Amino acid sequence: MQQLTSENREEWEKPEYWNKICEHLSVEDDSQEAKYVSDDAFWSHSQNYKTDLLSKGYALVDQSLPNAIVVALKDGVEKLVEASYPASFIFLFDETWHLARYSRRLLEKSTSNPFHYDLLAWYIDEGGFSPHRDRQPEDVASSFHPDGEAKFATHWIALTPATTSNSCLYMIPKDHDPGYTKGDEDEKDPLSLALPNKEAFQRIRAMPRDSGQSILFTHRIIHWGSIKDPEATPRAAISFVCSDPSFEKPYVDPAYFTDARLPPFSIRLLLVCAQLIIYHQRFQLSKSMLKACFELCKSMEDKLEKTYWHKVAFEYVEAMKEDAQTNELDESEEEEMMELMLKAEQSGYGEYSDDYDEGSNEIENGADAEDDDFSDEEEGALLFRTADGCDDNDTEGSVASEKHRKRQRTK
């Protein structure tokens, strides 16, 4: 299968390109109303989920989502991965949005927050991911409603069995996490504070799930995934999010996804490309695919919420800077980076110049020595902070500062 590049954009911008990869899934006309199957039994425990989210920071959803959709999406993820595409391209298909209807209804019944567009899908065939929180706001208290309910929550759905052998989620409950509500202390490792002694490790909760079962958890819960056993089968999962707009606005117009309509294919593709850029380190995209994704996002910039667009542009520059450590940028790429940096600084989002200059000097000198002076405690703390202070979601990957991200690559 020809890979996604700028040169073949006319092909992959069309639904037919993706239907050839996942022939069992559909991408209907934008205006077609979507089928929705109501199942009152599935929502019957939503009040219990709300209670668990308040007390624990997470809630186990044991009722399974429709098996036919789950199996179809699992097969779709496997076909995408086989074609060398990230699993998140599953969001191009109607069936994913049928599942999103169930997720949205569950999130709205279990929280006070509307549906959001921070969407991700995962296929874990090797490593797990580091302990992290999904959001690190400067004012943690403001990320909760007056009654203590979180303003941001994730619905994580297992498309295959998620076991202790193939990287199920692990969490530390709210009542054993000092930084959950009040925030994390600078230069202190939140994980060490939550697990101060050997006995405290008994507080860790493993979250195995059967296919179709799921977990709700807030933006403040510390969670991670173990490294998959080499003999275990890979696991696939998908996640949807809700967020109060006062905390984080939806990435695209909410009107695209209603009870009567699925998002247009162009918006689905835009969201996937933007998310892949935001999470570029986790997905390890080729430079050609990264550039193709960004060019599409740039051409549809007006469709993205303003802060989110700046975030996408920021992460694209970060990805290009990382690539420049091993591959020389051509003149047009350098000009594009400088233009994006300038626009970001003019809009008050991100400060690149000094960091980029320092990075360039490091590349020329062939050294990265300045990143070798972190203590173990400082490195642990950096996992829970972002480079620019913005709220990065990393549902299955560590959130780190730029210095820490560069150091991780040398290990």
Coordinates of C-alpha atoms in Angstrom, one line a residue:
M1 CA 0.0 0.0 0.0
Q2 CA 1.4 3.4 -1.0
Q3 CA 2.1 5.5 2.1
L4 CA 0.5 8.8 3.0
T5 CA 2.6 11.6 1.6
S6 CA 2.1 15.2 0.3
E7 CA 2.6 13.9 -3.3
N8 CA -0.4 11.4 -3.1
R9 CA -2.7 13.6 -1.1
E10 CA -5.3 13.6 -3.8
E11 CA -5.7 9.8 -3.2
W12 CA -5.8 9.6 0.6
E13 CA -8.1 12.6 0.9
K14 CA -10.8 10.4 -0.6
P15 CA -12.8 7.8 1.4
E16 CA -12.2 5.2 -1.4
Y17 CA -8.5 5.0 -0.4
W18 CA -9.3 3.9 3.1
N19 CA -12.1 1.6 2.1
K20 CA -9.5 -0.4 0.1
I21 CA -7.7 -1.0 3.4
C22 CA -10.8 -1.8 5.5
E23 CA -13.3 -3.2 3.1
H24 CA -15.6 -4.4 5.8
L25 CA -16.1 -0.8 7.2
S26 CA -17.9 2.1 5.6
V27 CA -17.5 5.8 5.0
E28 CA -20.9 7.1 3.9
D29 CA -21.9 10.4 2.4
D30 CA -21.4 13.3 4.8
S31 CA -25.1 14.1 4.9
Q32 CA -26.4 10.6 5.7
E33 CA -28.0 10.1 9.0
A34 CA -26.2 7.6 11.2
K35 CA -27.9 4.5 12.7
Y36 CA -28.0 4.5 16.5
V37 CA -29.0 1.5 18.5
S38 CA -30.4 2.4 22.0
D39 CA -29.7 0.1 24.9
D40 CA -31.1 1.4 28.1
A41 CA -29.4 -1.3 30.1
F42 CA -26.0 0.1 29.2
W43 CA -26.7 3.4 30.9
S44 CA -28.4 1.9 34.0
H45 CA -25.2 2.2 36.1
S46 CA -24.2 5.7 35.1
Q47 CA -25.0 7.1 38.6
N48 CA -22.6 4.5 40.1
Y49 CA -19.9 5.6 37.6
K50 CA -20.4 9.2 38.6
T51 CA -19.9 8.2 42.3
D52 CA -16.8 6.2 41.5
L53 CA -15.3 9.0 39.5
L54 CA -15.8 11.4 42.4
S55 CA -14.4 9.0 45.0
K56 CA -11.7 7.0 43.1
G57 CA -11.0 9.1 40.0
Y58 CA -12.0 6.1 37.8
A59 CA -14.9 3.8 37.2
L60 CA -15.0 0.3 35.7
V61 CA -17.7 -0.2 33.1
D62 CA -18.4 -4.0 33.0
Q63 CA -21.3 -3.9 30.6
S64 CA -20.0 -4.6 27.1
L65 CA -20.6 -2.3 24.1
P66 CA -22.2 -3.8 21.0
N67 CA -20.0 -6.8 20.0
A68 CA -20.5 -6.4 16.3
I69 CA -19.1 -2.8 16.3
V70 CA -16.2 -3.8 18.7
V71 CA -15.2 -6.7 16.5
A72 CA -15.4 -4.7 13.3
L73 CA -13.2 -1.9 14.8
K74 CA -10.7 -4.4 16.1
D75 CA -10.4 -6.0 12.6
G76 CA -10.1 -2.5 11.2
V77 CA -7.3 -1.5 13.5
E78 CA -5.4 -4.7 12.6
K79 CA -5.8 -4.0 8.9
L80 CA -4.6 -0.4 9.3
V81 CA -1.5 -1.6 11.3
E82 CA -0.8 -4.2 8.7
A83 CA -0.8 -1.5 6.1
S84 CA 1.7 0.5 8.3
Y85 CA -0.8 3.1 9.4
P86 CA -1.4 4.2 13.0
A87 CA -4.5 2.8 14.6
S88 CA -6.1 6.2 15.0
F89 CA -7.0 6.2 11.3
I90 CA -9.9 4.0 12.5
F91 CA -11.7 7.3 13.2
L92 CA -12.2 7.8 9.4
F93 CA -14.9 5.1 9.4
D94 CA -18.6 5.3 10.3
E95 CA -18.6 2.4 12.7
T96 CA -16.2 4.2 15.0
W97 CA -18.6 7.1 15.2
H98 CA -21.5 4.7 15.9
L99 CA -19.4 3.6 18.9
A100 CA -18.8 7.2 19.7
R101 CA -22.5 7.7 20.2
Y102 CA -22.6 5.1 22.9
S103 CA -19.5 6.7 24.5
R104 CA -20.9 10.2 24.3
R105 CA -24.2 9.1 25.9
L106 CA -22.3 7.3 28.7
L107 CA -19.9 10.3 29.3
E108 CA -22.8 12.7 29.5
K109 CA -24.8 10.5 31.9
S110 CA -21.8 9.9 34.1
T111 CA -20.4 13.4 34.1
S112 CA -21.6 17.0 33.6
N113 CA -19.3 17.5 30.6
P114 CA -20.1 17.5 26.9
F115 CA -18.4 15.4 24.3
H116 CA -14.9 16.5 23.2
Y117 CA -12.7 15.6 20.2
D118 CA -9.5 14.4 21.8
L119 CA -9.7 11.0 20.1
L120 CA -7.1 8.2 20.0
A121 CA -6.8 4.5 19.1
W122 CA -4.0 2.2 20.1
Y123 CA -2.4 -1.0 19.1
I124 CA 0.1 -2.3 21.6
D125 CA 2.4 -4.9 20.2
E126 CA 5.5 -4.2 22.2
G127 CA 6.2 -1.6 24.9
G128 CA 3.8 -0.1 27.4
F129 CA 3.7 3.6 28.4
S130 CA 4.9 5.6 31.3
P131 CA 3.0 6.8 34.4
H132 CA 1.3 10.2 33.7
R133 CA -1.7 12.4 34.1
D134 CA -3.7 13.5 31.1
R135 CA -3.8 17.1 32.0
Q136 CA -1.5 19.4 34.1
P137 CA -3.3 22.8 34.4
E138 CA -1.5 25.5 36.3
D139 CA -4.6 25.9 38.5
V140 CA -5.6 22.4 39.3
A141 CA -8.6 23.4 41.4
S142 CA -10.2 25.2 38.5
S143 CA -10.2 21.9 36.5
F144 CA -12.9 20.6 38.9
H145 CA -16.6 21.6 39.2
P146 CA -17.7 23.1 42.6
D147 CA -19.0 19.6 43.7
G148 CA -15.5 18.0 43.0
E149 CA -16.4 16.5 39.7
A150 CA -13.6 16.6 37.1
K151 CA -14.1 18.9 34.1
F152 CA -12.3 16.4 31.9
A153 CA -12.8 12.6 31.6
T154 CA -11.8 9.8 29.3
H155 CA -13.7 6.7 28.2
W156 CA -11.2 4.0 27.4
I157 CA -12.6 1.0 25.5
A158 CA -10.9 -2.3 25.0
L159 CA -11.4 -3.6 21.5
T160 CA -9.5 -6.8 22.4
P161 CA -9.0 -8.4 25.8
A162 CA -6.6 -6.1 27.8
T163 CA -4.8 -8.3 30.4
T164 CA -1.9 -8.1 32.7
S165 CA 0.1 -9.8 30.0
N166 CA -0.6 -7.4 27.1
S167 CA -0.6 -4.0 28.7
C168 CA -3.8 -3.4 30.5
L169 CA -4.1 -0.1 32.4
Y170 CA -2.7 0.4 35.9
M171 CA -3.9 3.3 38.1
I172 CA -3.4 4.9 41.5
P173 CA -6.7 5.7 43.2
K174 CA -7.5 9.4 44.0
D175 CA -7.4 8.9 47.8
H176 CA -3.8 7.6 47.6
D177 CA -2.6 10.4 45.4
P178 CA -1.5 13.6 47.2
G179 CA -1.3 15.6 43.9
Y180 CA -4.6 14.6 42.5
T181 CA -6.6 17.6 43.7
K182 CA -4.1 20.1 44.9
G183 CA -1.5 19.7 42.1
D184 CA 2.0 18.4 41.9
E185 CA 4.9 20.0 43.6
D186 CA 7.8 21.4 41.5
E187 CA 10.8 19.1 41.4
K188 CA 8.9 16.3 43.2
D189 CA 8.0 13.0 41.5
P190 CA 4.2 12.6 41.9
L191 CA 4.6 8.8 41.6
S192 CA 7.1 8.7 44.5
L193 CA 4.7 10.8 46.6
A194 CA 1.8 8.5 45.9
L195 CA 4.1 5.4 46.6
P196 CA 6.3 6.5 49.4
N197 CA 7.2 3.0 50.7
K198 CA 7.0 -0.7 49.8
E199 CA 3.6 -1.1 51.4
A200 CA 2.1 1.7 49.3
F201 CA 2.7 -0.3 46.1
Q202 CA -0.3 -2.4 47.2
R203 CA -2.4 0.6 46.3
I204 CA -1.8 0.1 42.6
R205 CA -4.9 -1.2 40.8
A206 CA -4.6 -3.3 37.7
M207 CA -7.5 -2.8 35.2
P208 CA -7.9 -5.9 33.0
R209 CA -10.9 -5.6 30.6
D210 CA -12.5 -8.0 28.2
S211 CA -13.2 -6.8 24.7
G212 CA -16.1 -4.3 24.8
Q213 CA -15.6 -3.5 28.4
S214 CA -14.3 -0.1 29.3
I215 CA -13.0 2.4 32.0
L216 CA -13.9 5.9 32.8
F217 CA -11.2 8.1 34.4
T218 CA -10.4 11.7 35.0
H219 CA -7.6 13.9 33.8
R220 CA -5.8 13.7 37.1
I221 CA -5.6 10.0 37.7
I222 CA -2.0 8.6 37.4
H223 CA -2.1 5.7 35.0
W224 CA 0.2 3.7 32.8
G225 CA 0.5 0.4 30.8
S226 CA 3.0 -2.4 31.4
I227 CA 5.3 -3.8 28.7
K228 CA 3.5 -6.5 26.8
D229 CA 4.7 -10.1 27.3
P230 CA 6.4 -11.2 24.1
E231 CA 4.1 -14.2 23.8
A232 CA 0.9 -12.3 24.5
T233 CA -1.4 -11.2 21.7
P234 CA -1.4 -7.5 20.9
R235 CA -4.2 -5.4 22.4
A236 CA -6.2 -2.7 20.7
A237 CA -8.1 0.1 22.4
I238 CA -9.9 3.3 21.6
S239 CA -10.7 6.4 23.7
F240 CA -13.2 9.2 23.7
V241 CA -13.2 12.3 25.9
C242 CA -15.6 14.8 27.5
S243 CA -14.6 18.2 28.7
D244 CA -16.3 21.3 30.1
P245 CA -15.6 24.1 27.6
S246 CA -14.4 26.4 30.5
F247 CA -11.5 24.0 30.9
E248 CA -10.9 22.9 27.3
K249 CA -12.9 23.8 24.3
P250 CA -13.8 21.1 21.7
Y251 CA -11.2 20.9 18.9
V252 CA -13.8 21.3 16.1
D253 CA -17.4 22.6 15.9
P254 CA -19.6 20.3 18.1
A255 CA -22.3 20.6 15.4
Y256 CA -20.4 18.2 13.2
F257 CA -21.4 15.3 15.4
T258 CA -25.1 15.1 16.4
D259 CA -27.8 12.5 17.0
A260 CA -28.8 12.8 13.4
R261 CA -25.4 13.2 11.7
L262 CA -21.9 11.8 11.8
P263 CA -18.9 14.2 11.2
P264 CA -18.0 14.7 7.5
F265 CA -15.1 12.6 6.2
S266 CA -13.0 15.7 5.8
I267 CA -13.4 16.6 9.5
R268 CA -12.6 13.1 10.5
L269 CA -9.4 13.1 8.5
L270 CA -8.5 16.5 9.9
L271 CA -8.8 15.3 13.4
V272 CA -6.8 12.2 12.8
C273 CA -3.9 14.2 11.2
A274 CA -4.0 16.8 13.9
Q275 CA -3.9 14.1 16.7
L276 CA -1.1 12.3 15.1
I277 CA 1.0 15.5 15.1
I278 CA 0.1 16.2 18.8
Y279 CA 1.2 12.7 19.7
H280 CA 4.1 12.4 17.1
Q281 CA 6.5 11.0 19.6
R282 CA 4.3 8.1 20.6
F283 CA 3.4 7.2 17.0
Q284 CA 6.9 7.8 15.5
L285 CA 5.6 8.9 12.2
S286 CA 7.9 9.1 9.2
K287 CA 8.9 12.6 8.2
S288 CA 6.9 12.4 5.0
M289 CA 3.7 11.4 6.8
L290 CA 4.2 14.0 9.4
K291 CA 4.5 16.7 6.8
A292 CA 1.5 15.5 4.8
C293 CA -0.6 15.5 8.0
F294 CA 0.5 19.1 8.8
E295 CA -0.1 20.4 5.3
L296 CA -3.7 19.1 5.5
C297 CA -4.2 20.7 8.9
K298 CA -2.7 24.0 7.7
S299 CA -5.1 24.0 4.7
M300 CA -8.1 23.5 7.1
E301 CA -6.8 25.7 9.9
D302 CA -10.1 27.6 10.1
K303 CA -11.9 24.4 11.0
L304 CA -9.8 23.9 14.2
E305 CA -10.3 25.6 17.5
K306 CA -7.7 28.4 17.7
T307 CA -5.8 27.2 20.7
Y308 CA -5.7 23.6 19.4
W309 CA -4.4 24.8 16.0
H310 CA -1.5 26.6 17.8
K311 CA -0.9 23.4 19.7
V312 CA -0.7 21.4 16.5
A313 CA 1.7 23.9 14.9
F314 CA 3.8 23.9 18.1
E315 CA 4.1 20.1 18.1
Y316 CA 4.9 20.0 14.4
V317 CA 7.8 22.4 15.0
E318 CA 9.0 20.3 17.9
A319 CA 8.9 17.2 15.7
M320 CA 10.9 18.9 12.9
K321 CA 13.4 20.0 15.5
E322 CA 13.8 16.5 16.7
D323 CA 14.3 15.3 13.2
A324 CA 16.9 17.9 12.6
Q325 CA 19.1 16.3 15.2
T326 CA 19.8 13.5 12.8
N327 CA 18.7 14.8 9.4
E328 CA 19.5 18.1 7.9
L329 CA 16.5 20.3 7.1
D330 CA 16.3 21.8 3.6
E331 CA 15.8 25.5 3.1
S332 CA 12.1 25.4 2.7
E333 CA 11.6 23.4 5.9
E334 CA 13.7 25.9 7.9
E335 CA 11.7 28.8 6.5
E336 CA 8.4 27.0 7.3
M337 CA 9.6 26.4 10.9
M338 CA 10.7 30.0 11.4
E339 CA 7.4 31.2 10.0
L340 CA 5.4 29.0 12.4
M341 CA 7.6 30.1 15.3
L342 CA 7.0 33.7 14.5
K343 CA 3.3 33.4 14.2
A344 CA 3.1 31.4 17.5
E345 CA 5.0 34.1 19.4
Q346 CA 3.0 36.9 17.8
S347 CA -0.2 35.2 19.0
G348 CA 1.3 34.6 22.5
Y349 CA 1.5 30.8 22.1
G350 CA 4.9 29.2 22.5
E351 CA 8.4 30.5 22.7
Y352 CA 10.7 28.8 20.2
S353 CA 13.5 31.1 19.2
D354 CA 16.0 30.6 22.0
D355 CA 15.3 26.9 22.3
Y356 CA 15.7 26.5 18.5
D357 CA 19.0 28.4 18.5
E358 CA 20.3 26.3 21.4
G359 CA 19.1 23.1 19.6
S360 CA 20.9 24.2 16.4
N361 CA 24.1 24.7 18.3
E362 CA 23.8 21.2 19.9
I363 CA 23.3 19.7 16.4
E364 CA 26.4 21.5 15.1
N365 CA 28.5 20.4 18.0
G366 CA 27.1 16.9 18.0
A367 CA 26.4 17.0 21.7
D368 CA 23.4 16.8 24.0
A369 CA 25.3 17.2 27.2
E370 CA 23.1 19.7 28.8
D371 CA 20.4 17.1 29.2
D372 CA 22.5 14.9 31.4
D373 CA 22.2 16.8 34.7
F374 CA 18.8 15.6 35.9
S375 CA 18.5 13.7 39.2
D376 CA 16.2 10.7 39.2
E377 CA 13.7 12.7 41.3
E378 CA 13.8 15.6 38.8
E379 CA 13.3 13.2 35.9
G380 CA 10.3 11.6 37.6
A381 CA 8.7 15.1 38.1
L382 CA 9.3 16.1 34.5
L383 CA 7.1 13.2 33.3
F384 CA 4.2 15.1 34.8
R385 CA 4.9 18.5 33.3
T386 CA 4.9 20.0 29.8
A387 CA 7.4 22.1 28.0
D388 CA 5.3 25.2 27.6
G389 CA 2.8 25.0 30.4
C390 CA -0.1 24.1 28.1
D391 CA -2.5 21.2 28.8
D392 CA -1.2 18.3 26.8
N393 CA -3.3 15.1 26.9
D394 CA -1.2 11.9 26.7
T395 CA -3.7 9.1 27.2
E396 CA -1.1 6.4 26.5
G397 CA 2.3 8.1 26.6
S398 CA 4.4 10.1 29.0
V399 CA 4.1 13.9 29.1
A400 CA 7.5 15.5 29.4
S401 CA 9.4 18.7 29.1
E402 CA 11.4 19.3 25.9
K403 CA 14.7 18.6 27.7
H404 CA 13.4 15.4 29.2
R405 CA 12.0 14.3 25.8
K406 CA 15.4 14.7 24.3
R407 CA 17.1 12.8 27.1
Q408 CA 14.6 9.9 26.8
R409 CA 15.7 9.5 23.2
T410 CA 19.3 8.9 24.3
K411 CA 18.5 6.1 26.7

